Coordinates of N, CA, C and O in Angstrom, one line a residue:
M16 N 4.3 -7.6 -26.6 CA 5.6 -8.4 -26.6 C 6.1 -8.4 -25.2 O 6.2 -7.4 -24.5
P17 N 6.3 -9.6 -24.6 CA 6.8 -9.7 -23.3 C 8.2 -9.1 -23.1 O 9.0 -9.0 -24.1
L18 N 8.5 -8.7 -21.9 CA 9.8 -8.2 -21.6 C 10.9 -9.3 -21.7 O 10.6 -10.4 -21.4
P19 N 12.1 -8.9 -22.2 CA 13.2 -9.9 -22.2 C 13.5 -10.4 -20.8 O 13.4 -9.6 -19.8
Q20 N 13.9 -11.6 -20.6 CA 14.3 -12.1 -19.3 C 15.6 -11.6 -18.9 O 16.6 -11.8 -19.6
R21 N 15.7 -10.9 -17.7 CA 17.0 -10.4 -17.2 C 17.0 -10.6 -15.7 O 16.0 -10.9 -15.1
N22 N 18.1 -10.4 -15.1 CA 18.3 -10.5 -13.7 C 17.8 -9.2 -13.0 O 17.4 -9.3 -11.9
T23 N 18.0 -8.1 -13.7 CA 17.6 -6.8 -13.1 C 16.8 -6.0 -14.0 O 17.1 -5.9 -15.2
Y24 N 15.7 -5.4 -13.5 CA 14.9 -4.5 -14.3 C 14.9 -3.1 -13.7 O 15.3 -2.9 -12.6
T25 N 14.4 -2.2 -14.5 CA 14.3 -0.8 -14.0 C 12.9 -0.3 -14.2 O 12.0 -0.9 -14.8
V26 N 12.6 1.0 -13.8 CA 11.3 1.6 -13.9 C 11.0 1.7 -15.4 O 9.8 1.6 -15.8
D27 N 12.0 1.9 -16.3 CA 11.7 2.0 -17.7 C 11.0 0.7 -18.2 O 10.1 0.7 -19.1
D28 N 11.4 -0.5 -17.6 CA 10.7 -1.7 -18.0 C 9.3 -1.7 -17.5 O 8.4 -2.3 -18.2
I29 N 9.0 -1.1 -16.4 CA 7.6 -1.1 -16.0 C 6.7 -0.3 -17.0 O 5.6 -0.7 -17.4
Y30 N 7.3 0.9 -17.4 CA 6.6 1.7 -18.4 C 6.5 1.0 -19.8 O 5.7 1.4 -20.6
A31 N 7.3 0.0 -20.0 CA 7.4 -0.7 -21.3 C 6.4 -1.9 -21.4 O 6.3 -2.5 -22.4
L32 N 5.8 -2.2 -20.2 CA 4.8 -3.3 -20.2 C 3.7 -3.1 -21.2 O 3.2 -2.0 -21.4
P33 N 3.2 -4.2 -21.8 CA 2.0 -4.0 -22.7 C 0.8 -3.5 -21.9 O 0.7 -3.7 -20.7
D34 N 0.0 -2.8 -22.6 CA -1.3 -2.2 -22.0 C -2.0 -3.3 -21.3 O -2.2 -4.4 -21.7
G35 N -2.5 -3.0 -20.1 CA -3.3 -3.9 -19.3 C -2.4 -4.8 -18.3 O -3.0 -5.4 -17.4
E36 N -1.1 -4.8 -18.5 CA -0.3 -5.6 -17.6 C 0.3 -4.6 -16.6 O 0.7 -3.5 -16.9
R37 N 0.3 -5.1 -15.3 CA 0.8 -4.3 -14.2 C 1.9 -5.2 -13.5 O 1.7 -6.4 -13.3
A38 N 2.9 -4.5 -13.0 CA 3.9 -5.1 -12.2 C 4.5 -4.1 -11.2 O 4.3 -2.9 -11.3
E39 N 5.1 -4.7 -10.2 CA 5.9 -3.8 -9.3 C 7.3 -4.2 -9.4 O 7.7 -5.3 -9.8
L40 N 8.2 -3.3 -8.9 CA 9.6 -3.5 -9.0 C 10.3 -3.3 -7.7 O 10.1 -2.2 -7.1
I41 N 10.9 -4.3 -7.1 CA 11.5 -4.1 -5.8 C 13.0 -4.6 -6.0 O 13.2 -5.8 -6.3
D42 N 13.9 -3.7 -5.7 CA 15.3 -3.9 -5.8 C 15.7 -4.6 -7.2 O 16.5 -5.5 -7.2
G43 N 15.1 -4.1 -8.2 CA 15.4 -4.6 -9.6 C 14.7 -5.8 -10.0 O 14.8 -6.3 -11.1
K44 N 13.9 -6.4 -9.1 CA 13.2 -7.7 -9.4 C 11.7 -7.3 -9.8 O 11.1 -6.6 -9.1
L45 N 11.3 -7.9 -10.8 CA 9.9 -7.6 -11.4 C 8.9 -8.6 -10.8 O 9.2 -9.8 -10.8
Y46 N 7.8 -8.1 -10.3 CA 6.7 -8.9 -9.7 C 5.4 -8.6 -10.5 O 4.9 -7.5 -10.3
M47 N 5.0 -9.5 -11.2 CA 3.7 -9.3 -12.0 C 2.5 -9.3 -11.0 O 2.5 -10.0 -10.0
M48 N 1.5 -8.5 -11.4 CA 0.4 -8.3 -10.5 C -0.9 -9.0 -11.2 O -1.2 -8.7 -12.3
A49 N -1.6 -9.8 -10.4 CA -2.8 -10.4 -10.9 C -4.0 -9.5 -10.7 O -3.9 -8.6 -9.9
P50 N -5.0 -9.6 -11.5 CA -6.2 -8.8 -11.3 C -6.8 -9.0 -9.9 O -6.8 -10.1 -9.4
P51 N -7.2 -7.9 -9.3 CA -7.8 -8.0 -7.9 C -9.2 -8.6 -7.9 O -9.9 -8.6 -8.9
S52 N -9.5 -9.2 -6.8 CA -10.9 -9.8 -6.6 C -11.9 -8.7 -6.3 O -11.5 -7.6 -6.0
R53 N -13.1 -9.1 -6.3 CA -14.2 -8.1 -6.0 C -14.1 -7.6 -4.6 O -14.2 -6.4 -4.3
I54 N -13.8 -8.5 -3.6 CA -13.7 -8.1 -2.2 C -12.5 -7.2 -2.0 O -12.6 -6.2 -1.2
H55 N -11.5 -7.5 -2.7 CA -10.3 -6.6 -2.7 C -10.6 -5.2 -3.1 O -10.3 -4.2 -2.4
Q56 N -11.3 -5.1 -4.2 CA -11.7 -3.8 -4.8 C -12.7 -3.1 -3.8 O -12.6 -1.9 -3.7
E57 N -13.6 -3.8 -3.2 CA -14.5 -3.2 -2.3 C -13.8 -2.6 -1.1 O -14.1 -1.5 -0.7
L58 N -12.9 -3.4 -0.6 CA -12.1 -2.9 0.6 C -11.3 -1.7 0.2 O -11.2 -0.7 1.0
V59 N -10.7 -1.7 -0.9 CA -9.9 -0.5 -1.4 C -10.8 0.7 -1.5 O -10.5 1.8 -1.0
Q60 N -12.0 0.5 -2.1 CA -12.9 1.6 -2.3 C -13.4 2.1 -1.0 O -13.5 3.4 -0.7
Q61 N -13.9 1.2 -0.1 CA -14.5 1.7 1.2 C -13.5 2.3 2.1 O -13.7 3.3 2.8
L62 N -12.3 1.7 2.2 CA -11.2 2.3 3.1 C -10.8 3.7 2.5 O -10.6 4.6 3.3
S63 N -10.7 3.8 1.2 CA -10.3 5.1 0.6 C -11.4 6.1 0.9 O -11.1 7.3 1.2
R64 N -12.7 5.7 0.8 CA -13.8 6.6 1.1 C -13.7 7.1 2.5 O -13.8 8.3 2.8
V65 N -13.6 6.2 3.5 CA -13.6 6.5 4.9 C -12.4 7.5 5.3 O -12.6 8.5 5.9
I66 N -11.2 7.1 4.8 CA -10.0 7.9 5.1 C -10.1 9.2 4.4 O -9.8 10.3 5.0
G67 N -10.5 9.2 3.1 CA -10.7 10.5 2.3 C -11.7 11.4 3.0 O -11.4 12.6 3.0
N68 N -12.8 10.9 3.4 CA -13.9 11.7 4.0 C -13.3 12.3 5.3 O -13.6 13.5 5.6
Y69 N -12.6 11.5 6.1 CA -12.0 12.0 7.3 C -11.0 13.2 7.0 O -11.1 14.2 7.7
I70 N -10.1 13.0 6.1 CA -9.2 14.0 5.8 C -9.9 15.3 5.3 O -9.6 16.4 5.7
S71 N -10.9 15.1 4.5 CA -11.7 16.3 4.0 C -12.4 17.0 5.1 O -12.4 18.2 5.2
D72 N -13.1 16.2 6.0 CA -13.9 16.8 7.1 C -13.0 17.6 8.0 O -13.4 18.6 8.6
K73 N -11.7 17.1 8.2 CA -10.8 17.7 9.1 C -10.0 18.8 8.4 O -9.1 19.4 9.0
K74 N -10.2 19.0 7.1 CA -9.5 19.9 6.3 C -8.0 19.7 6.4 O -7.2 20.6 6.5
G75 N -7.7 18.4 6.4 CA -6.3 17.9 6.5 C -5.5 18.2 5.2 O -6.0 18.4 4.1
N76 N -4.2 18.1 5.3 CA -3.2 18.3 4.2 C -2.9 17.1 3.5 O -2.3 17.1 2.4
C77 N -3.1 15.9 4.1 CA -2.7 14.6 3.5 C -3.6 14.3 2.3 O -4.8 14.8 2.2
K78 N -3.1 13.6 1.4 CA -3.8 13.1 0.2 C -3.8 11.6 0.2 O -2.9 11.0 0.6
I79 N -5.0 11.1 -0.3 CA -5.1 9.6 -0.4 C -5.2 9.2 -1.8 O -5.9 9.8 -2.6
Y80 N -4.4 8.2 -2.2 CA -4.4 7.7 -3.6 C -4.6 6.2 -3.6 O -3.7 5.4 -3.1
P81 N -5.7 5.7 -4.2 CA -5.8 4.2 -4.3 C -5.1 3.8 -5.6 O -4.8 4.6 -6.5
A82 N -4.7 2.5 -5.6 CA -4.1 1.9 -6.8 C -5.0 2.0 -8.0 O -6.2 2.0 -7.9
P83 N -4.4 2.1 -9.2 CA -3.0 2.2 -9.5 C -2.5 3.6 -9.3 O -3.0 4.5 -9.8
F84 N -1.4 3.7 -8.5 CA -0.8 5.0 -8.2 C 0.7 4.6 -8.0 O 1.0 3.8 -7.1
A85 N 1.6 5.3 -8.7 CA 3.0 5.0 -8.7 C 3.7 5.5 -7.5 O 3.5 6.7 -7.2
V86 N 4.4 4.7 -6.8 CA 5.2 5.1 -5.7 C 6.7 4.7 -5.9 O 7.0 3.5 -6.1
F87 N 7.5 5.7 -6.0 CA 9.0 5.5 -6.2 C 9.6 5.6 -4.9 O 9.9 6.7 -4.4
L88 N 9.8 4.4 -4.2 CA 10.3 4.4 -2.8 C 11.7 5.0 -2.6 O 11.9 5.6 -1.6
N89 N 12.5 4.8 -3.6 CA 13.9 5.2 -3.4 C 14.3 6.2 -4.5 O 13.5 6.4 -5.5
T90 N 15.5 6.8 -4.5 CA 15.9 7.7 -5.5 C 16.5 7.0 -6.7 O 17.0 7.6 -7.6
D91 N 16.5 5.7 -6.7 CA 17.0 4.9 -7.8 C 15.9 4.5 -8.8 O 14.7 4.8 -8.6
D92 N 16.2 3.8 -9.8 CA 15.2 3.4 -10.8 C 14.9 1.9 -10.7 O 14.5 1.2 -11.6
K93 N 15.2 1.3 -9.5 CA 15.0 -0.1 -9.2 C 13.8 -0.4 -8.3 O 13.6 -1.6 -8.0
N94 N 13.1 0.6 -7.9 CA 12.0 0.4 -7.0 C 10.7 1.2 -7.4 O 10.8 2.4 -7.5
Y95 N 9.7 0.5 -7.7 CA 8.4 1.0 -8.1 C 7.3 0.1 -7.6 O 7.3 -1.1 -7.9
V96 N 6.4 0.7 -6.7 CA 5.3 -0.1 -6.2 C 4.0 0.6 -6.4 O 4.0 1.8 -6.7
E97 N 2.9 -0.1 -6.4 CA 1.6 0.4 -6.5 C 0.7 -0.1 -5.3 O 0.0 -1.0 -5.4
P98 N 0.9 0.5 -4.1 CA 0.2 0.1 -2.9 C -1.3 0.2 -3.2 O -1.7 1.1 -4.0
D99 N -2.1 -0.6 -2.5 CA -3.6 -0.5 -2.7 C -4.1 0.9 -2.3 O -4.9 1.4 -2.9
I100 N -3.5 1.4 -1.2 CA -3.9 2.7 -0.7 C -2.6 3.4 -0.2 O -1.9 2.8 0.6
S101 N -2.4 4.6 -0.6 CA -1.2 5.4 -0.2 C -1.8 6.7 0.4 O -2.6 7.4 -0.2
V102 N -1.3 7.1 1.6 CA -1.7 8.3 2.2 C -0.4 9.1 2.3 O 0.6 8.7 3.0
I103 N -0.3 10.3 1.7 CA 0.9 11.1 1.6 C 0.6 12.5 2.2 O -0.3 13.2 1.8
C104 N 1.4 12.8 3.2 CA 1.2 14.1 3.9 C 2.2 15.2 3.6 O 2.1 16.3 4.1
S105 N 3.2 14.9 2.8 CA 4.2 15.8 2.3 C 4.0 16.2 0.9 O 4.3 15.4 0.0
P106 N 3.4 17.3 0.6 CA 3.1 17.7 -0.8 C 4.3 17.7 -1.7 O 4.2 17.5 -2.9
D107 N 5.5 17.9 -1.1 CA 6.7 18.0 -1.9 C 7.1 16.6 -2.5 O 7.9 16.5 -3.4
K108 N 6.5 15.5 -2.0 CA 6.7 14.2 -2.5 C 5.9 13.9 -3.8 O 6.2 12.9 -4.5
L109 N 4.9 14.7 -4.0 CA 4.0 14.4 -5.1 C 4.5 15.0 -6.4 O 4.9 16.2 -6.4
T110 N 4.5 14.2 -7.5 CA 4.9 14.7 -8.8 C 3.8 14.3 -9.8 O 2.9 13.6 -9.4
D111 N 4.0 14.7 -11.0 CA 3.0 14.3 -12.0 C 3.0 12.8 -12.2 O 2.0 12.2 -12.7
K112 N 4.1 12.1 -11.9 CA 4.2 10.6 -12.1 C 3.7 9.8 -10.9 O 3.4 8.7 -11.0
G113 N 3.6 10.5 -9.7 CA 3.1 9.8 -8.5 C 3.8 10.3 -7.3 O 3.8 11.5 -7.1
C114 N 4.3 9.4 -6.4 CA 4.9 9.8 -5.2 C 6.4 9.5 -5.2 O 6.8 8.3 -5.4
A115 N 7.3 10.5 -5.0 CA 8.7 10.3 -5.0 C 9.1 10.2 -3.5 O 9.3 11.2 -2.8
G116 N 9.3 9.0 -3.0 CA 9.6 8.8 -1.6 C 8.5 8.0 -0.9 O 7.6 7.5 -1.6
A117 N 8.7 7.8 0.4 CA 7.8 6.9 1.1 C 6.5 7.6 1.5 O 6.6 8.7 2.1
P118 N 5.3 7.1 1.2 CA 4.1 7.6 1.8 C 4.1 7.5 3.3 O 4.9 6.7 3.9
D119 N 3.3 8.2 4.0 CA 3.2 8.2 5.4 C 2.5 6.9 5.9 O 2.8 6.3 6.9
W120 N 1.5 6.5 5.1 CA 0.7 5.3 5.5 C 0.3 4.5 4.3 O -0.1 5.1 3.3
I121 N 0.6 3.2 4.3 CA 0.3 2.4 3.2 C -0.6 1.2 3.7 O -0.4 0.7 4.8
I122 N -1.7 0.9 2.9 CA -2.5 -0.2 3.1 C -2.5 -1.1 1.9 O -2.6 -0.7 0.8
E123 N -2.2 -2.4 2.2 CA -2.3 -3.5 1.2 C -3.4 -4.4 1.5 O -3.5 -4.8 2.7
I124 N -4.2 -4.8 0.6 CA -5.2 -5.9 0.7 C -4.6 -7.1 0.2 O -4.3 -7.2 -1.0
T125 N -4.3 -8.1 1.0 CA -3.6 -9.3 0.6 C -4.5 -10.3 0.1 O -5.7 -10.3 0.3
S126 N -4.0 -11.2 -0.7 CA -4.7 -12.4 -1.3 C -3.8 -13.6 -1.1 O -2.6 -13.4 -0.8
P127 N -4.3 -14.8 -1.3 CA -3.4 -15.9 -1.1 C -2.2 -15.9 -2.0 O -1.1 -16.3 -1.5
S128 N -2.3 -15.3 -3.2 CA -1.1 -15.3 -4.0 C -0.1 -14.1 -3.7 O 1.0 -14.1 -4.2
S129 N -0.5 -13.2 -2.9 CA 0.4 -12.0 -2.6 C 0.8 -12.0 -1.1 O 1.5 -11.0 -0.7
Q130 N 0.5 -13.0 -0.3 CA 0.8 -12.9 1.1 C 2.3 -12.8 1.4 O 2.7 -12.0 2.2
R131 N 3.1 -13.6 0.7 CA 4.5 -13.6 0.9 C 5.1 -12.2 0.6 O 5.9 -11.7 1.3
M132 N 4.6 -11.6 -0.5 CA 5.0 -10.3 -0.9 C 4.6 -9.3 0.1 O 5.4 -8.4 0.5
D133 N 3.3 -9.3 0.6 CA 2.8 -8.3 1.5 C 3.4 -8.4 2.9 O 3.7 -7.4 3.5
Y134 N 3.5 -9.6 3.4 CA 3.9 -9.8 4.8 C 5.4 -9.8 5.0 O 5.9 -9.6 6.1
L135 N 6.2 -10.1 3.9 CA 7.7 -10.1 4.0 C 8.4 -9.1 3.2 O 9.0 -8.2 3.7
T136 N 8.3 -9.2 1.9 CA 9.1 -8.4 1.0 C 8.7 -6.9 1.1 O 9.6 -6.0 1.3
K137 N 7.4 -6.6 1.0 CA 7.0 -5.2 1.1 C 7.1 -4.7 2.6 O 7.4 -3.5 2.7
L138 N 6.9 -5.5 3.5 CA 7.1 -5.1 4.9 C 8.5 -4.6 5.1 O 8.7 -3.4 5.6
F139 N 9.5 -5.3 4.7 CA 10.9 -4.9 4.8 C 11.1 -3.6 4.0 O 11.7 -2.7 4.5
K140 N 10.7 -3.6 2.8 CA 10.9 -2.5 1.9 C 10.3 -1.2 2.4 O 10.9 -0.1 2.4
Y141 N 9.0 -1.3 2.8 CA 8.3 -0.1 3.3 C 9.0 0.4 4.6 O 9.1 1.6 4.7
R142 N 9.4 -0.5 5.4 CA 10.0 -0.1 6.7 C 11.3 0.7 6.4 O 11.6 1.7 6.9
T143 N 12.2 0.1 5.6 CA 13.5 0.7 5.3 C 13.4 2.0 4.4 O 14.2 2.8 4.5
A144 N 12.3 2.1 3.7 CA 12.1 3.3 2.9 C 11.6 4.5 3.7 O 11.6 5.6 3.2
G145 N 11.0 4.3 4.9 CA 10.6 5.4 5.7 C 9.1 5.5 5.8 O 8.6 6.5 6.3
V146 N 8.3 4.5 5.5 CA 6.8 4.5 5.7 C 6.6 4.5 7.2 O 7.3 3.8 7.9
S147 N 5.7 5.3 7.6 CA 5.4 5.4 9.1 C 4.5 4.3 9.6 O 4.7 3.8 10.7
E148 N 3.5 4.0 8.8 CA 2.6 2.9 9.2 C 2.2 2.1 8.0 O 2.0 2.6 6.9
Y149 N 2.0 0.8 8.2 CA 1.7 -0.2 7.1 C 0.7 -1.1 7.6 O 0.9 -1.8 8.6
W150 N -0.4 -1.2 6.9 CA -1.5 -2.2 7.2 C -1.6 -3.2 6.2 O -1.6 -2.9 5.0
V151 N -1.7 -4.5 6.6 CA -2.0 -5.6 5.7 C -3.4 -6.1 6.1 O -3.6 -6.7 7.2
V152 N -4.3 -5.9 5.2 CA -5.7 -6.3 5.4 C -5.9 -7.7 4.7 O -5.6 -7.8 3.5
N153 N -6.3 -8.7 5.5 CA -6.4 -10.1 5.0 C -7.8 -10.5 5.0 O -8.4 -10.9 6.1
P154 N -8.5 -10.4 3.9 CA -10.0 -10.8 3.8 C -10.2 -12.2 4.2 O -11.2 -12.6 4.8
A155 N -9.3 -13.1 3.8 CA -9.5 -14.6 4.0 C -9.5 -14.9 5.5 O -10.3 -15.7 6.0
K156 N -8.7 -14.2 6.3 CA -8.6 -14.5 7.7 C -9.3 -13.4 8.5 O -9.4 -13.5 9.8
E157 N -9.8 -12.4 7.8 CA -10.5 -11.3 8.5 C -9.7 -10.6 9.6 O -10.1 -10.4 10.7
T158 N -8.4 -10.3 9.2 CA -7.5 -9.7 10.1 C -6.9 -8.5 9.4 O -6.8 -8.4 8.2
V159 N -6.4 -7.6 10.3 CA -5.6 -6.4 9.8 C -4.3 -6.4 10.7 O -4.4 -6.3 11.9
Q160 N -3.2 -6.6 10.0 CA -1.9 -6.5 10.7 C -1.4 -5.1 10.6 O -1.2 -4.6 9.5
V161 N -1.2 -4.4 11.7 CA -0.7 -3.0 11.7 C 0.7 -2.9 12.2 O 1.0 -3.3 13.3
Y162 N 1.6 -2.4 11.3 CA 3.0 -2.2 11.6 C 3.2 -0.7 11.8 O 2.9 0.1 10.9
S163 N 3.8 -0.3 12.9 CA 4.2 1.1 13.1 C 5.7 1.2 13.1 O 6.3 0.4 13.8
F164 N 6.2 2.1 12.3 CA 7.6 2.2 12.2 C 8.2 3.6 12.7 O 9.3 4.0 12.3
G165 N 7.4 4.2 13.5 CA 7.9 5.5 14.1 C 8.9 5.3 15.1 O 9.7 4.4 15.1
E166 N 8.9 6.3 16.1 CA 9.8 6.3 17.2 C 9.8 4.9 17.9 O 10.8 4.3 18.3
K167 N 8.5 4.5 18.1 CA 8.4 3.2 18.8 C 7.8 2.2 17.8 O 6.7 2.3 17.3
E168 N 8.6 1.2 17.4 CA 8.2 0.2 16.4 C 7.2 -0.8 17.1 O 7.5 -1.2 18.2
D169 N 6.2 -1.2 16.4 CA 5.2 -2.1 17.0 C 4.5 -2.8 15.8 O 4.5 -2.4 14.7
S170 N 3.9 -3.9 16.2 CA 3.1 -4.7 15.3 C 1.9 -5.3 16.1 O 2.1 -6.0 17.1
V171 N 0.7 -5.0 15.6 CA -0.5 -5.5 16.3 C -1.4 -6.1 15.3 O -1.6 -5.5 14.2
Q172 N -2.0 -7.2 15.6 CA -3.0 -7.8 14.8 C -4.4 -7.6 15.3 O -4.7 -7.8 16.5
Y173 N -5.3 -7.2 14.4 CA -6.7 -6.9 14.8 C -7.6 -7.8 14.0 O -7.2 -8.2 12.9
S174 N -8.8 -8.0 14.5 CA -9.8 -8.7 13.7 C -10.6 -7.6 12.9 O -10.6 -6.4 13.3
F175 N -11.4 -8.0 11.9 CA -12.2 -7.1 11.2 C -13.3 -6.4 12.2 O -13.8 -5.3 11.9
N176 N -13.6 -7.1 13.3 CA -14.6 -6.5 14.2 C -14.0 -5.5 15.2 O -14.7 -4.8 15.9
D177 N -12.6 -5.4 15.3 CA -12.0 -4.5 16.2 C -12.0 -3.1 15.6 O -12.0 -2.9 14.4
E178 N -12.0 -2.1 16.5 CA -11.8 -0.7 16.1 C -10.3 -0.4 16.0 O -9.6 -0.6 17.0
I179 N -9.9 0.1 14.9 CA -8.5 0.4 14.7 C -8.3 1.9 14.5 O -9.0 2.5 13.7
T180 N -7.3 2.4 15.2 CA -7.0 3.8 15.1 C -5.6 4.0 14.4 O -4.6 3.5 14.9
P181 N -5.6 4.6 13.3 CA -4.3 4.8 12.6 C -3.4 5.7 13.4 O -3.9 6.7 14.1
G182 N -2.1 5.5 13.3 CA -1.1 6.3 14.1 C -1.1 7.8 13.7 O -0.9 8.6 14.6
I183 N -1.4 8.1 12.5 CA -1.4 9.5 12.1 C -2.7 10.3 12.4 O -2.7 11.5 12.2
Y184 N -3.8 9.5 12.7 CA -5.1 10.1 13.0 C -5.6 9.6 14.3 O -6.4 8.6 14.3
A185 N -5.4 10.2 15.4 CA -5.8 9.7 16.7 C -7.3 9.6 16.9 O -7.7 8.8 17.8
D186 N -8.0 10.4 16.2 CA -9.5 10.4 16.4 C -10.2 9.7 15.3 O -11.5 9.7 15.2
L187 N -9.5 9.0 14.4 CA -10.2 8.2 13.3 C -10.3 6.8 13.8 O -9.3 6.2 14.3
K188 N -11.4 6.2 13.8 CA -11.7 4.8 14.1 C -12.2 4.1 12.9 O -13.2 4.5 12.3
I189 N -11.5 2.9 12.6 CA -12.0 2.1 11.5 C -12.3 0.7 11.9 O -11.4 0.1 12.6
R190 N -13.5 0.3 11.6 CA -13.9 -1.1 11.9 C -14.1 -1.7 10.5 O -15.1 -1.4 9.9
V191 N -13.3 -2.6 10.1 CA -13.4 -3.1 8.7 C -14.7 -3.8 8.5 O -15.3 -3.7 7.4
S192 N -15.2 -4.5 9.5 CA -16.5 -5.3 9.3 C -17.6 -4.3 9.0 O -18.6 -4.7 8.3
D193 N -17.5 -3.1 9.4 CA -18.6 -2.1 9.1 C -18.5 -1.6 7.6 O -19.5 -1.0 7.1
L194 N -17.5 -1.9 6.9 CA -17.3 -1.5 5.5 C -17.8 -2.5 4.5 O -17.8 -2.2 3.3
L195 N -18.0 -3.7 4.9 CA -18.4 -4.8 4.0 C -19.9 -5.0 4.0 O -20.6 -4.8 4.9

């Protein structure tokens, strides 16, 4: 049964969705999620593998979680997202339900239908919630937009052929073209 039409939704409404339906909740507004494409899933899997192997090899404390993984950005019940990849370095943020607070690093694989959400809505939400670094990987344009929200805010666009170094791992180099 579909959810009743309202102006404001809560996390309870997310959990009330019929099996197989996924949505995100930003400031009480519900955004339904379309099934991901093959290239989307390949990028999520390969980036998760590379980052996860790096963390494991370095015996790091951070944890990596690919979607679907619940992130409760604020302390209210009006915000719930499922980033494609979440890297969390504070174990106290992890609960049985997911992540309570902002992950340190979020990666979204964008598609034509999600660009507005990824480049505008989520960019603002992740920045104000305290995410340190946010990547938008765009397979159609073969670009990665990297937003840094630390002491020095910055935004740099890379091509899939460029070597990208995440802000939290100075010796990790990722070239997206090598992953496909």
